[in-house]
Amino acid sequence: MADDSLADAPADPSQPWLELSPHYERARSKEDSLDRLVEWPAQRDLLGDVAGRSVLDVGCGNGGKLVELVEDGATGSVGVDLSGNFLSDPPAGLEFIRGDLSELDSLPGLAGRRFDRILFLQSFGYAKDPVRTLRAARAMLADDGFILLTRTQPIRYAVERTEQNGTSLGEEYFSTAPFSYLSGWNDQITLTKRAYTISDLLNEFSAAGLWIETALEPQLPEDARRRYPHKQAWMNKHLGILIFKLRPLPGH
């Protein structure tokens, strides 16, 4: 997801997505979308060659990225999303399941299946119990498989809260109080989130029996910085996203 992440609502973090899903897809399709310019290129590069590989995209939105992976040779792949707002006529080797990622370990369509690549592309924040969700994903990994997970840089939210509350960056980064703001995709919808830190993420990975093979903080390429200075200004202030390539810890 670009520019805006629907993560960490203190009650049910999945509910805003039901209304915002089509707004997100429209935003992502824009020429200057940070998802198109920064996020998806970096994610796709880390995935490497997917020919003959099975992919599970957890929180896949309309499934557009998964369709691209199948066109690149992925097979036996599945997209899961709560909204059910999927692209019609998916290609052979791809199916969509409407379901809640918080119940990943009990979705009938996934029982007994294994995948070479499991994606949480800005969807992980919807999980009611993040460790449970990651453990369920880890159990579905094929031998030598990995999880690709992205999160919004938490400093972005701390910066916004300092402006909203007139406080300091350190106060807000370590605050555990929920906060609310208007969605950038639809300013009629208020999102309420709970803060998280980078150490929170690392501890969740560890508790789920995963280790970080690679971590990235992708930035705009030079040509995009020149073409879209407003996006570079946004990145300078909010930093962008974190990308993690996760593998199971030995013995787990």
Tab-separated table of C-alpha atoms in Angstrom:
chain	number	residue	atom	x	y	z
A	1	MET	CA	0.000	0.000	0.000
A	2	ALA	CA	1.313	3.407	-0.837
A	3	ASP	CA	1.336	6.581	1.239
A	4	ASP	CA	-1.222	5.303	3.725
A	5	SER	CA	-1.291	2.176	5.853
A	6	LEU	CA	-4.394	0.796	7.546
A	7	ALA	CA	-2.525	-0.785	10.417
A	8	ASP	CA	-3.102	-1.344	14.081
A	9	ALA	CA	-6.625	-0.190	14.854
A	10	PRO	CA	-7.126	-0.839	18.551
A	11	ALA	CA	-10.494	-2.554	18.130
A	12	ASP	CA	-10.836	-4.458	14.834
A	13	PRO	CA	-8.171	-3.261	12.429
A	14	SER	CA	-9.757	-5.037	9.466
A	15	GLN	CA	-13.003	-3.089	9.392
A	16	PRO	CA	-11.861	0.154	7.684
A	17	TRP	CA	-10.415	-1.881	4.821
A	18	LEU	CA	-13.877	-3.073	3.783
A	19	GLU	CA	-14.839	0.493	2.919
A	20	LEU	CA	-11.444	1.747	1.798
A	21	SER	CA	-10.398	-1.138	-0.463
A	22	PRO	CA	-11.635	0.401	-3.749
A	23	HIS	CA	-10.186	3.808	-2.795
A	24	TYR	CA	-6.800	2.177	-2.200
A	25	GLU	CA	-6.813	0.449	-5.585
A	26	ARG	CA	-7.559	3.757	-7.323
A	27	ALA	CA	-4.760	5.490	-5.402
A	28	ARG	CA	-2.289	2.709	-6.161
A	29	SER	CA	-2.994	2.915	-9.884
A	30	LYS	CA	-1.965	6.578	-10.117
A	31	GLU	CA	1.232	7.383	-11.984
A	32	ASP	CA	2.853	8.965	-8.924
A	33	SER	CA	1.770	6.301	-6.436
A	34	LEU	CA	4.579	5.421	-4.049
A	35	ASP	CA	3.497	1.814	-4.365
A	36	ARG	CA	4.262	1.935	-8.085
A	37	LEU	CA	7.406	4.033	-7.747
A	38	VAL	CA	9.040	2.579	-4.619
A	39	GLU	CA	7.279	-0.233	-2.842
A	40	TRP	CA	6.312	-2.810	-5.461
A	41	PRO	CA	9.631	-2.570	-7.391
A	42	ALA	CA	11.545	-3.269	-4.164
A	43	GLN	CA	9.186	-6.062	-3.142
A	44	ARG	CA	9.347	-7.666	-6.579
A	45	ASP	CA	13.131	-7.547	-6.581
A	46	LEU	CA	13.340	-9.351	-3.238
A	47	LEU	CA	10.949	-12.063	-4.432
A	48	GLY	CA	13.362	-12.986	-7.228
A	49	ASP	CA	12.500	-15.637	-9.799
A	50	VAL	CA	9.029	-17.006	-9.032
A	51	ALA	CA	8.807	-19.412	-11.979
A	52	GLY	CA	7.379	-22.684	-10.703
A	53	ARG	CA	6.939	-21.246	-7.206
A	54	SER	CA	3.684	-21.110	-5.259
A	55	VAL	CA	2.745	-17.779	-3.689
A	56	LEU	CA	0.260	-16.920	-0.943
A	57	ASP	CA	-0.592	-13.206	-0.831
A	58	VAL	CA	-2.210	-12.483	2.542
A	59	GLY	CA	-4.245	-9.284	2.289
A	60	CYS	CA	-3.911	-9.189	-1.483
A	61	GLY	CA	-6.399	-6.378	-2.184
A	62	ASN	CA	-7.821	-6.955	-5.647
A	63	GLY	CA	-5.027	-9.437	-6.424
A	64	GLY	CA	-3.264	-7.362	-9.077
A	65	LYS	CA	0.245	-8.026	-7.776
A	66	LEU	CA	-0.424	-11.744	-7.537
A	67	VAL	CA	-1.681	-11.791	-11.121
A	68	GLU	CA	1.630	-10.235	-12.170
A	69	LEU	CA	3.548	-12.946	-10.308
A	70	VAL	CA	1.510	-15.695	-11.973
A	71	GLU	CA	2.224	-14.091	-15.338
A	72	ASP	CA	5.912	-14.303	-14.358
A	73	GLY	CA	5.567	-18.056	-13.836
A	74	ALA	CA	4.231	-18.531	-10.289
A	75	THR	CA	1.855	-21.460	-9.990
A	76	GLY	CA	-0.546	-22.941	-7.442
A	77	SER	CA	-0.955	-19.490	-5.917
A	78	VAL	CA	-3.642	-18.014	-3.672
A	79	GLY	CA	-4.741	-14.510	-2.719
A	80	VAL	CA	-6.621	-13.905	0.533
A	81	ASP	CA	-8.441	-10.679	1.342
A	82	LEU	CA	-11.327	-9.703	3.594
A	83	SER	CA	-12.904	-7.340	1.067
A	84	GLY	CA	-13.531	-9.890	-1.671
A	85	ASN	CA	-12.917	-7.083	-4.160
A	86	PHE	CA	-10.937	-9.352	-6.492
A	87	LEU	CA	-10.119	-8.975	-10.167
A	88	SER	CA	-12.399	-11.050	-12.365
A	89	ASP	CA	-11.161	-13.991	-14.455
A	90	PRO	CA	-7.889	-14.749	-12.652
A	91	PRO	CA	-5.336	-16.647	-14.748
A	92	ALA	CA	-4.799	-20.378	-14.438
A	93	GLY	CA	-2.783	-21.260	-11.369
A	94	LEU	CA	-4.370	-18.552	-9.222
A	95	GLU	CA	-7.361	-18.570	-6.920
A	96	PHE	CA	-8.813	-16.013	-4.547
A	97	ILE	CA	-10.264	-16.667	-1.092
A	98	ARG	CA	-12.314	-14.157	0.834
A	99	GLY	CA	-11.167	-14.410	4.409
A	100	ASP	CA	-9.675	-12.701	7.453
A	101	LEU	CA	-5.898	-12.939	7.846
A	102	SER	CA	-6.445	-13.085	11.608
A	103	GLU	CA	-7.993	-16.522	10.975
A	104	LEU	CA	-5.303	-17.704	8.572
A	105	ASP	CA	-4.834	-20.950	10.499
A	106	SER	CA	-8.486	-21.913	10.093
A	107	LEU	CA	-9.373	-20.867	6.528
A	108	PRO	CA	-10.706	-24.043	4.841
A	109	GLY	CA	-9.181	-23.189	1.459
A	110	LEU	CA	-5.670	-23.178	2.945
A	111	ALA	CA	-5.810	-26.326	5.078
A	112	GLY	CA	-2.815	-28.562	4.454
A	113	ARG	CA	-1.297	-26.331	1.768
A	114	ARG	CA	2.317	-25.165	1.521
A	115	PHE	CA	3.731	-22.153	-0.305
A	116	ASP	CA	7.189	-21.113	-1.446
A	117	ARG	CA	6.523	-17.417	-0.881
A	118	ILE	CA	4.070	-15.824	1.564
A	119	LEU	CA	3.413	-12.094	1.262
A	120	PHE	CA	2.142	-9.569	3.800
A	121	LEU	CA	2.384	-6.377	1.748
A	122	GLN	CA	1.193	-3.695	4.173
A	123	SER	CA	-1.480	-6.096	5.447
A	124	PHE	CA	0.202	-7.347	8.624
A	125	GLY	CA	-1.180	-4.489	10.712
A	126	TYR	CA	-4.691	-5.877	10.266
A	127	ALA	CA	-3.878	-8.955	12.342
A	128	LYS	CA	-5.681	-9.010	15.678
A	129	ASP	CA	-2.950	-11.297	17.062
A	130	PRO	CA	0.193	-10.636	14.989
A	131	VAL	CA	2.211	-13.514	16.428
A	132	ARG	CA	-0.577	-16.031	15.829
A	133	THR	CA	-0.907	-14.871	12.224
A	134	LEU	CA	2.833	-15.134	11.604
A	135	ARG	CA	2.988	-18.578	13.192
A	136	ALA	CA	0.166	-19.721	10.918
A	137	ALA	CA	2.060	-18.392	7.893
A	138	ARG	CA	5.311	-20.011	9.028
A	139	ALA	CA	3.525	-23.376	9.252
A	140	MET	CA	2.485	-23.009	5.595
A	141	LEU	CA	5.996	-22.381	4.285
A	142	ALA	CA	7.483	-24.990	1.982
A	143	ASP	CA	11.077	-26.083	2.486
A	144	ASP	CA	13.382	-23.125	1.786
A	145	GLY	CA	10.362	-20.804	1.603
A	146	PHE	CA	10.248	-17.306	3.036
A	147	ILE	CA	7.823	-14.590	4.113
A	148	LEU	CA	8.006	-11.109	2.593
A	149	LEU	CA	6.465	-8.584	4.980
A	150	THR	CA	6.233	-4.802	4.752
A	151	ARG	CA	5.192	-2.214	7.312
A	152	THR	CA	4.934	1.544	7.291
A	153	GLN	CA	7.976	3.117	8.964
A	154	PRO	CA	6.607	3.812	12.497
A	155	ILE	CA	8.421	7.142	12.662
A	156	ARG	CA	5.907	8.361	10.079
A	157	TYR	CA	3.126	8.102	12.652
A	158	ALA	CA	5.265	9.677	15.374
A	159	VAL	CA	5.920	12.675	13.108
A	160	GLU	CA	2.199	13.105	12.464
A	161	ARG	CA	1.380	12.878	16.154
A	162	THR	CA	3.996	15.475	17.105
A	163	GLU	CA	2.290	17.905	14.732
A	164	GLN	CA	-1.166	16.961	15.978
A	165	ASN	CA	-0.309	17.094	19.703
A	166	GLY	CA	2.494	19.667	19.849
A	167	THR	CA	4.804	17.130	21.468
A	168	SER	CA	8.282	15.743	20.746
A	169	LEU	CA	9.257	12.953	18.370
A	170	GLY	CA	10.571	10.780	21.178
A	171	GLU	CA	7.381	11.139	23.225
A	172	GLU	CA	5.194	10.089	20.330
A	173	TYR	CA	7.405	7.317	18.992
A	174	PHE	CA	7.265	5.514	22.325
A	175	SER	CA	3.666	6.404	23.120
A	176	THR	CA	1.231	3.504	23.381
A	177	ALA	CA	-1.890	5.669	23.169
A	178	PRO	CA	-4.167	5.158	20.142
A	179	PHE	CA	-4.429	8.004	17.663
A	180	SER	CA	-6.810	8.961	14.862
A	181	TYR	CA	-6.499	10.726	11.511
A	182	LEU	CA	-8.375	11.100	8.231
A	183	SER	CA	-7.499	8.593	5.530
A	184	GLY	CA	-5.513	9.920	2.596
A	185	TRP	CA	-7.600	7.717	0.293
A	186	ASN	CA	-10.983	8.956	1.512
A	187	ASP	CA	-11.083	11.953	3.831
A	188	GLN	CA	-14.563	11.007	5.013
A	189	ILE	CA	-13.134	8.046	6.906
A	190	THR	CA	-11.250	8.375	10.187
A	191	LEU	CA	-8.682	5.712	10.997
A	192	THR	CA	-7.756	4.872	14.570
A	193	LYS	CA	-4.459	3.099	15.188
A	194	ARG	CA	-2.200	2.058	17.984
A	195	ALA	CA	1.443	2.960	17.783
A	196	TYR	CA	4.235	0.451	17.291
A	197	THR	CA	8.015	0.678	17.292
A	198	ILE	CA	10.645	-1.148	15.281
A	199	SER	CA	11.493	-3.212	18.365
A	200	ASP	CA	7.825	-4.271	18.571
A	201	LEU	CA	8.095	-5.683	15.051
A	202	LEU	CA	11.363	-7.491	15.772
A	203	ASN	CA	9.912	-9.069	18.910
A	204	GLU	CA	6.827	-10.248	17.002
A	205	PHE	CA	9.016	-11.900	14.376
A	206	SER	CA	11.091	-13.624	17.056
A	207	ALA	CA	8.041	-14.794	19.020
A	208	ALA	CA	6.672	-16.334	15.811
A	209	GLY	CA	9.896	-18.285	15.264
A	210	LEU	CA	11.228	-16.189	12.398
A	211	TRP	CA	14.532	-14.467	11.680
A	212	ILE	CA	15.285	-11.562	9.360
A	213	GLU	CA	17.388	-12.551	6.366
A	214	THR	CA	17.105	-9.137	4.698
A	215	ALA	CA	15.708	-5.724	5.685
A	216	LEU	CA	15.243	-2.818	3.282
A	217	GLU	CA	14.062	0.801	3.460
A	218	PRO	CA	13.488	1.557	-0.243
A	219	GLN	CA	13.660	5.102	-1.550
A	220	LEU	CA	12.639	6.862	-4.744
A	221	PRO	CA	15.029	6.350	-7.668
A	222	GLU	CA	16.744	9.512	-8.910
A	223	ASP	CA	14.563	9.952	-12.009
A	224	ALA	CA	11.374	9.703	-9.926
A	225	ARG	CA	12.731	12.269	-7.459
A	226	ARG	CA	13.081	14.736	-10.305
A	227	ARG	CA	9.699	13.949	-11.872
A	228	TYR	CA	7.727	13.893	-8.621
A	229	PRO	CA	9.299	16.337	-6.143
A	230	HIS	CA	6.114	16.286	-4.039
A	231	LYS	CA	6.629	12.570	-3.460
A	232	GLN	CA	10.259	13.108	-2.504
A	233	ALA	CA	9.115	15.759	-0.028
A	234	TRP	CA	6.703	13.211	1.470
A	235	MET	CA	9.466	10.612	1.715
A	236	ASN	CA	11.851	13.112	3.302
A	237	LYS	CA	9.314	13.707	6.038
A	238	HIS	CA	7.775	10.251	6.515
A	239	LEU	CA	10.648	7.924	5.449
A	240	GLY	CA	8.518	5.323	3.642
A	241	ILE	CA	8.217	1.623	4.427
A	242	LEU	CA	10.216	-1.216	5.940
A	243	ILE	CA	10.571	-4.500	4.027
A	244	PHE	CA	11.554	-7.743	5.746
A	245	LYS	CA	12.472	-11.090	4.236
A	246	LEU	CA	11.743	-13.622	7.000
A	247	ARG	CA	12.684	-17.284	7.332
A	248	PRO	CA	11.899	-19.868	10.027
A	249	LEU	CA	14.351	-20.133	12.900
A	250	PRO	CA	16.062	-23.538	12.991
A	251	GLY	CA	14.303	-25.869	15.394
A	252	HIS	CA	10.981	-24.013	15.266
